[in-house]
Structure formats: structure tokens, C-alpha cells
mmCIF file of C-alpha atoms in Angstrom:
data_model
loop_
_atom_site.group_PDB
_atom_site.id
_atom_site.type_symbol
_atom_site.label_atom_id
_atom_site.label_comp_id
_atom_site.label_asym_id
_atom_site.label_seq_id
_atom_site.Cartn_x
_atom_site.Cartn_y
_atom_site.Cartn_z
ATOM 1 C CA MET J 19 -4.131 23.680 -10.588
ATOM 2 C CA ILE J 20 -3.746 27.396 -11.430
ATOM 3 C CA GLY J 21 -6.448 29.996 -10.892
ATOM 4 C CA CYS J 22 -8.889 27.868 -8.796
ATOM 5 C CA ASP J 23 -10.275 28.864 -5.509
ATOM 6 C CA THR J 24 -8.830 27.102 -2.409
ATOM 7 C CA SER J 25 -12.129 25.817 -1.491
ATOM 8 C CA PHE J 26 -12.225 23.746 -4.607
ATOM 9 C CA ALA J 27 -8.734 22.394 -4.057
ATOM 10 C CA ASN J 28 -9.514 21.336 -0.457
ATOM 11 C CA ALA J 29 -12.770 19.660 -1.582
ATOM 12 C CA LEU J 30 -10.801 17.817 -4.142
ATOM 13 C CA ARG J 31 -8.154 16.681 -1.394
ATOM 14 C CA ARG J 32 -11.001 15.690 0.887
ATOM 15 C CA ILE J 33 -12.780 13.555 -1.891
ATOM 16 C CA LEU J 34 -9.425 11.753 -2.762
ATOM 17 C CA LEU J 35 -8.917 10.866 0.912
ATOM 18 C CA ALA J 36 -12.409 9.908 2.137
ATOM 19 C CA GLU J 37 -14.936 9.447 -0.854
ATOM 20 C CA VAL J 38 -13.255 7.310 -3.473
ATOM 21 C CA PRO J 39 -14.245 3.583 -3.077
ATOM 22 C CA THR J 40 -11.643 0.889 -2.980
ATOM 23 C CA VAL J 41 -11.484 -2.836 -2.191
ATOM 24 C CA ALA J 42 -9.811 -3.928 0.943
ATOM 25 C CA LEU J 43 -9.630 -6.977 3.252
ATOM 26 C CA GLU J 44 -12.168 -6.400 5.984
ATOM 27 C CA TYR J 45 -12.862 -9.819 7.592
ATOM 28 C CA VAL J 46 -10.000 -12.246 8.427
ATOM 29 C CA TYR J 47 -10.740 -15.769 9.723
ATOM 30 C CA MET J 48 -7.792 -17.241 11.535
ATOM 31 C CA TRP J 49 -7.611 -20.906 11.205
ATOM 32 C CA ASN J 50 -4.170 -21.290 12.592
ATOM 33 C CA ASN J 51 -1.545 -18.928 13.776
ATOM 34 C CA THR J 52 1.393 -20.044 15.668
ATOM 35 C CA SER J 53 3.510 -17.051 14.850
ATOM 36 C CA LEU J 54 4.616 -14.481 17.316
ATOM 37 C CA ILE J 55 2.368 -11.780 15.739
ATOM 38 C CA HIS J 56 -1.081 -11.716 17.272
ATOM 39 C CA ASP J 57 -4.231 -12.397 15.307
ATOM 40 C CA GLU J 58 -5.485 -8.871 15.649
ATOM 41 C CA VAL J 59 -2.215 -7.241 14.528
ATOM 42 C CA LEU J 60 -1.917 -9.586 11.558
ATOM 43 C CA ALA J 61 -5.411 -8.846 10.417
ATOM 44 C CA HIS J 62 -4.841 -5.056 10.728
ATOM 45 C CA ARG J 63 -1.672 -5.558 8.455
ATOM 46 C CA LEU J 64 -3.686 -7.631 5.941
ATOM 47 C CA GLY J 65 -6.282 -4.831 5.811
ATOM 48 C CA LEU J 66 -3.669 -2.403 4.804
ATOM 49 C CA VAL J 67 -2.571 -4.218 1.828
ATOM 50 C CA PRO J 68 -3.662 -2.504 -1.383
ATOM 51 C CA LEU J 69 -5.542 -4.798 -3.775
ATOM 52 C CA ASN J 70 -5.188 -4.222 -7.635
ATOM 53 C CA VAL J 71 -9.000 -4.507 -8.331
ATOM 54 C CA ASP J 72 -11.631 -2.033 -9.674
ATOM 55 C CA ALA J 73 -13.950 -1.363 -6.932
ATOM 56 C CA ARG J 74 -16.720 -0.185 -9.513
ATOM 57 C CA LEU J 75 -16.916 -4.034 -10.474
ATOM 58 C CA PHE J 76 -18.286 -4.906 -7.007
ATOM 59 C CA ASP J 77 -21.383 -4.151 -5.254
ATOM 60 C CA PRO J 78 -21.232 -2.199 -1.957
ATOM 61 C CA MET J 79 -22.035 -4.563 1.015
ATOM 62 C CA GLU J 80 -24.502 -3.005 3.368
ATOM 63 C CA GLU J 81 -24.982 -4.081 6.861
ATOM 64 C CA GLY J 82 -26.799 -7.341 7.111
ATOM 65 C CA ASP J 83 -26.083 -8.293 3.402
ATOM 66 C CA ASP J 84 -24.757 -11.764 2.795
ATOM 67 C CA ALA J 85 -21.359 -12.235 1.094
ATOM 68 C CA THR J 86 -21.576 -13.160 -2.438
ATOM 69 C CA ASP J 87 -19.367 -13.184 -5.519
ATOM 70 C CA ARG J 88 -20.672 -9.811 -6.352
ATOM 71 C CA ASN J 89 -19.626 -8.013 -3.270
ATOM 72 C CA THR J 90 -16.698 -10.211 -1.700
ATOM 73 C CA VAL J 91 -13.325 -11.032 -2.942
ATOM 74 C CA VAL J 92 -11.709 -14.005 -1.130
ATOM 75 C CA PHE J 93 -7.976 -14.676 -0.196
ATOM 76 C CA GLN J 94 -6.582 -17.554 1.404
ATOM 77 C CA MET J 95 -3.038 -18.031 2.892
ATOM 78 C CA LYS J 96 -1.193 -21.005 4.293
ATOM 79 C CA VAL J 97 2.538 -20.570 5.064
ATOM 80 C CA THR J 98 4.760 -22.768 7.053
ATOM 81 C CA CYS J 99 8.442 -22.455 8.102
ATOM 82 C CA THR J 100 10.074 -25.856 7.803
ATOM 83 C CA LYS J 101 13.067 -26.954 9.854
ATOM 84 C CA ASN J 102 16.499 -25.615 8.986
ATOM 85 C CA PRO J 103 17.997 -28.431 6.830
ATOM 86 C CA ALA J 104 21.584 -27.268 7.597
ATOM 87 C CA LYS J 105 20.999 -27.908 11.316
ATOM 88 C CA LYS J 106 19.643 -31.311 10.588
ATOM 89 C CA GLY J 107 22.700 -32.172 8.420
ATOM 90 C CA SER J 108 20.452 -32.764 5.390
ATOM 91 C CA LYS J 109 21.416 -29.987 3.186
ATOM 92 C CA GLY J 110 20.454 -30.423 -0.313
ATOM 93 C CA ALA J 111 17.727 -33.081 0.511
ATOM 94 C CA ASP J 112 15.157 -33.790 -1.871
ATOM 95 C CA GLU J 113 12.270 -31.498 -1.799
ATOM 96 C CA SER J 114 9.698 -34.174 -2.452
ATOM 97 C CA SER J 115 10.276 -35.369 1.097
ATOM 98 C CA ILE J 116 8.786 -32.155 2.456
ATOM 99 C CA GLU J 117 5.053 -32.777 3.211
ATOM 100 C CA ALA J 118 2.525 -30.097 4.275
ATOM 101 C CA GLU J 119 -0.290 -30.626 6.732
ATOM 102 C CA PRO J 120 -3.708 -30.817 5.191
ATOM 103 C CA SER J 121 -5.458 -27.453 5.045
ATOM 104 C CA VAL J 122 -8.068 -26.726 7.603
ATOM 105 C CA VAL J 123 -10.370 -25.235 4.949
ATOM 106 C CA GLN J 124 -10.013 -28.573 2.901
ATOM 107 C CA ASN J 125 -8.880 -26.600 -0.156
ATOM 108 C CA SER J 126 -6.693 -28.768 -2.380
ATOM 109 C CA ASP J 127 -5.528 -25.650 -4.562
ATOM 110 C CA LEU J 128 -4.420 -23.796 -1.584
ATOM 111 C CA GLU J 129 -2.487 -26.932 -0.313
ATOM 112 C CA LYS J 130 -0.558 -27.139 -3.483
ATOM 113 C CA VAL J 131 0.299 -23.487 -3.635
ATOM 114 C CA ALA J 132 0.992 -23.346 0.096
ATOM 115 C CA LEU J 133 3.479 -26.417 -0.303
ATOM 116 C CA ALA J 134 5.383 -24.477 -3.062
ATOM 117 C CA ALA J 135 5.678 -21.640 -0.771
ATOM 118 C CA ALA J 136 6.878 -23.785 2.034
ATOM 119 C CA ARG J 137 9.553 -25.125 0.005
ATOM 120 C CA LYS J 138 10.985 -21.937 -0.766
ATOM 121 C CA GLU J 139 14.251 -21.172 1.041
ATOM 122 C CA ALA J 140 13.857 -19.132 4.286
ATOM 123 C CA ILE J 141 16.105 -16.251 4.974
ATOM 124 C CA GLU J 142 19.301 -17.265 6.744
ATOM 125 C CA THR J 143 21.608 -14.547 7.805
ATOM 126 C CA PRO J 144 24.794 -15.393 9.543
ATOM 127 C CA GLY J 145 24.340 -14.577 13.406
ATOM 128 C CA ARG J 146 20.656 -14.047 12.986
ATOM 129 C CA PRO J 147 17.817 -16.583 13.581
ATOM 130 C CA TYR J 148 16.656 -18.874 10.794
ATOM 131 C CA THR J 149 13.457 -17.098 9.539
ATOM 132 C CA LYS J 150 10.885 -17.303 6.895
ATOM 133 C CA HIS J 151 9.342 -14.006 5.706
ATOM 134 C CA VAL J 152 5.631 -13.934 4.878
ATOM 135 C CA TYR J 153 4.787 -11.609 2.018
ATOM 136 C CA SER J 154 1.763 -10.183 0.366
ATOM 137 C CA LYS J 155 2.310 -12.509 -2.453
ATOM 138 C CA ASP J 156 1.434 -15.405 -0.171
ATOM 139 C CA LEU J 157 -2.272 -14.337 -0.313
ATOM 140 C CA ILE J 158 -3.868 -16.616 -2.905
ATOM 141 C CA TRP J 159 -6.855 -15.261 -4.661
ATOM 142 C CA MET J 160 -9.937 -17.819 -4.466
ATOM 143 C CA PRO J 161 -12.475 -17.001 -7.299
ATOM 144 C CA GLN J 162 -16.019 -17.248 -6.163
ATOM 145 C CA GLY J 163 -18.883 -17.829 -8.624
ATOM 146 C CA ASP J 164 -17.973 -16.284 -12.111
ATOM 147 C CA GLN J 165 -15.193 -14.056 -10.770
ATOM 148 C CA GLU J 166 -12.660 -16.267 -12.794
ATOM 149 C CA GLN J 167 -14.455 -15.114 -16.073
ATOM 150 C CA ARG J 168 -15.018 -11.503 -14.860
ATOM 151 C CA PHE J 169 -11.378 -11.114 -13.819
ATOM 152 C CA PRO J 170 -9.382 -13.004 -16.220
ATOM 153 C CA GLU J 171 -6.139 -11.558 -15.101
ATOM 154 C CA GLY J 172 -6.863 -12.378 -11.663
ATOM 155 C CA ILE J 173 -6.913 -10.248 -8.453
ATOM 156 C CA ARG J 174 -3.633 -9.619 -6.380
ATOM 157 C CA PRO J 175 -2.094 -7.167 -4.123
ATOM 158 C CA VAL J 176 -0.616 -4.121 -5.827
ATOM 159 C CA HIS J 177 2.879 -4.941 -4.340
ATOM 160 C CA ASP J 178 4.119 -8.570 -3.903
ATOM 161 C CA ASP J 179 6.774 -7.703 -1.277
ATOM 162 C CA ILE J 180 4.912 -6.183 1.529
ATOM 163 C CA LEU J 181 6.235 -7.928 4.636
ATOM 164 C CA LEU J 182 3.344 -9.316 6.858
ATOM 165 C CA ALA J 183 5.026 -11.474 9.323
ATOM 166 C CA LYS J 184 8.180 -13.619 10.171
ATOM 167 C CA LEU J 185 8.047 -17.343 11.076
ATOM 168 C CA ARG J 186 10.562 -19.399 12.929
ATOM 169 C CA PRO J 187 10.846 -23.179 12.144
ATOM 170 C CA GLY J 188 7.663 -25.113 13.130
ATOM 171 C CA GLN J 189 5.478 -21.954 13.132
ATOM 172 C CA GLU J 190 2.648 -21.424 10.507
ATOM 173 C CA ILE J 191 -0.143 -19.210 9.402
ATOM 174 C CA GLU J 192 -3.374 -20.385 7.849
ATOM 175 C CA LEU J 193 -6.377 -17.969 7.210
ATOM 176 C CA GLU J 194 -9.144 -16.698 4.861
ATOM 177 C CA ALA J 195 -9.668 -13.012 4.268
ATOM 178 C CA HIS J 196 -12.683 -11.600 2.670
ATOM 179 C CA GLY J 197 -12.501 -8.010 1.064
ATOM 180 C CA ARG J 198 -15.336 -5.606 0.276
ATOM 181 C CA VAL J 199 -15.743 -2.109 -0.928
ATOM 182 C CA GLY J 200 -15.426 0.653 1.269
ATOM 183 C CA ILE J 201 -14.361 4.379 1.326
ATOM 184 C CA GLY J 202 -11.763 6.280 3.375
ATOM 185 C CA ARG J 203 -14.367 7.881 5.556
ATOM 186 C CA ASP J 204 -15.235 4.364 7.059
ATOM 187 C CA HIS J 205 -11.539 3.258 7.637
ATOM 188 C CA ALA J 206 -8.067 4.542 6.341
ATOM 189 C CA LYS J 207 -7.263 1.141 4.741
ATOM 190 C CA PHE J 208 -9.981 2.132 2.015
ATOM 191 C CA SER J 209 -8.268 5.350 1.212
ATOM 192 C CA PRO J 210 -6.507 5.011 -2.272
ATOM 193 C CA VAL J 211 -4.057 7.805 -1.766
ATOM 194 C CA ALA J 212 -1.309 8.884 0.779
ATOM 195 C CA THR J 213 -1.742 12.115 2.753
ATOM 196 C CA ALA J 214 -3.211 14.515 0.127
ATOM 197 C CA CYS J 215 -2.267 18.113 0.547
ATOM 198 C CA TYR J 216 -1.957 21.439 -1.286
ATOM 199 C CA ARG J 217 -0.221 24.757 -0.843
ATOM 200 C CA LEU J 218 -0.641 28.133 -2.196
ATOM 201 C CA HIS J 219 1.933 29.611 -4.639
ATOM 202 C CA THR J 220 2.722 33.167 -3.976
ATOM 203 C CA GLU J 221 2.796 35.702 -6.772
ATOM 204 C CA ILE J 222 5.275 38.478 -6.194
ATOM 205 C CA THR J 223 4.992 41.877 -8.057
ATOM 206 C CA LEU J 224 7.237 44.883 -7.799
ATOM 207 C CA LEU J 225 5.147 47.953 -7.625
ATOM 208 C CA GLU J 226 7.982 50.203 -8.740
ATOM 209 C CA PRO J 227 11.644 49.565 -9.981
ATOM 210 C CA VAL J 228 14.445 48.800 -7.595
ATOM 211 C CA PHE J 229 17.873 49.763 -8.510
ATOM 212 C CA ASP J 230 21.607 49.476 -7.347
ATOM 213 C CA GLU J 231 22.070 49.133 -3.534
ATOM 214 C CA ASP J 232 18.319 48.792 -2.741
ATOM 215 C CA ALA J 233 18.154 46.026 -5.496
ATOM 216 C CA GLU J 234 21.137 44.318 -3.736
ATOM 217 C CA ASP J 235 19.715 44.337 -0.448
ATOM 218 C CA LEU J 236 16.295 43.213 -1.709
ATOM 219 C CA VAL J 237 18.050 40.117 -3.448
ATOM 220 C CA HIS J 238 19.805 38.986 -0.333
ATOM 221 C CA LEU J 239 16.863 39.765 1.929
ATOM 222 C CA TYR J 240 14.856 36.769 0.612
ATOM 223 C CA GLU J 241 15.489 33.134 -0.351
ATOM 224 C CA PRO J 242 17.689 32.494 -3.392
ATOM 225 C CA GLY J 243 15.655 32.374 -6.534
ATOM 226 C CA VAL J 244 12.881 34.898 -5.570
ATOM 227 C CA PHE J 245 14.807 37.969 -6.965
ATOM 228 C CA GLU J 246 17.664 38.385 -9.285
ATOM 229 C CA LEU J 247 20.044 41.285 -10.444
ATOM 230 C CA VAL J 248 19.957 42.212 -13.972
ATOM 231 C CA PRO J 249 21.804 44.955 -15.848
ATOM 232 C CA SER J 250 19.719 48.111 -15.849
ATOM 233 C CA ALA J 251 18.650 49.816 -19.000
ATOM 234 C CA ILE J 252 18.038 53.199 -17.197
ATOM 235 C CA PRO J 253 20.930 55.696 -17.495
ATOM 236 C CA GLY J 254 22.805 56.142 -14.321
ATOM 237 C CA LYS J 255 21.619 52.876 -12.863
ATOM 238 C CA ARG J 256 23.925 49.811 -12.603
ATOM 239 C CA VAL J 257 21.625 47.034 -11.804
ATOM 240 C CA GLU J 258 17.911 46.433 -11.350
ATOM 241 C CA ALA J 259 15.903 43.794 -9.186
ATOM 242 C CA LYS J 260 13.825 41.418 -11.249
ATOM 243 C CA VAL J 261 11.312 38.787 -9.958
ATOM 244 C CA CYS J 262 12.387 35.288 -10.857
ATOM 245 C CA ASN J 263 9.084 33.333 -10.367
#
């Protein structure tokens, strides 16, 4: 922005930070969490996951309102870290032998997706514990009401590779998370931008010409790129200082 008042730039910065509505996970219902990360910490990390959805398509949820398909988006997660097959001597075993426990929320679709996620190979680094990483891509959108028709492309996190937790063999996470519309003034997780800032660009003007030794001293007095030396067109003068910016 050029030529505007600083108060306008600061107002725009504050609006970006605190007044632009977005959708973020607000309520997290932990059905089962046997990982090392505490429920509150995991819920906080889930709230900071940015969701790729237009907040204008949802109604603001006021205090006392019931959750509906018009003001709430629902995600579910069920991730399990199975035993290390290499330690059991069954490397290369048929994946069909892996069975997942029934979902607490009795959701067959979630069980199928969770079973597919559980069959993915965990990360095994020599000299480090056998670990399964839980990413934002493990959040499964559960359409409510007519949301499947309103959002044909689906609702998902902006990035699929946001690390949420790490599981050891036998540990699992099963939860349901509800998202709603909010603004950054209520909580930083609703802010759609990183730290917004602005700075003033200084405009330098030489009130009178500076030549020769004074010009050389001026060029070396400030940071490189502020002033430069150019051949002088004035008879009897070698060089002249000019403003670069």
C-alpha cells in the first residue's frame, strides 16, 4: 500500500487477525485415548488444524444454540498402532488378518477408513522405537444433513501432513470433533493469517547536491543501496551522490 495513512494499514492488520470468520474445531469428544498425549493437549492441537471450508456457508453458533448441519461440521478419527510384525516373525503376513475393534460411536464408515489407516505401515527407524504417526489426514469428515450436497468436494484440513500425535504398538485414539464458525478475537485458532504486520518505507530526498569527498562519505555512512555515486555533470566535480530508492 502506497500513500495511505498508517491508521488504515493498522486497521486492516487488526481486521485480518481478529475479525475474519473461519471454521475451526471447537468441541472434541474423546471416546478412547491410550496414547501418551493428554486429552486436553490433543484437543488443543486439533483446534489449530486449519480447515479448507468457506465459513460464509455456515451460520454462526450462538451460546445456547443446538448443533445442526447449518452451524457444525463433524470429523471423526480412529487410529490404532498395531504390533510390529517384524518382532513377531510374521513379516509379509496377509493384511486381511488384521482386525479392528468396533468403533465406540458405532460408525461402519469410520471403521472401514480406520481399518485402512491402521494397515498403513508405521514408521520404523533403526535405533528408534516402532512408532505410528497420526496426521491431520486421519480426520474423517462425517457429512450431516445435506452437507454432502452442499459440499460435493468434501471438507478436509488444508494440509494433510500436520503431525498430531505418535502411537506405540497397542495404543489408539478414537474421537469425534465438532467445528464451528468463529473469529480470531475469540480464539487464535480462528485467525486465518499468521502474524500480520506492516512497516513504514522511508523516502529520502537530498535538499542540495553533494559532490566529491562529501558524496563518498555520505555513501559509506549509510547501508549499501541507499546512496550511490554517479559521474557529475557539473564542471570541476568528479562524482555526485544520488538516492537509490
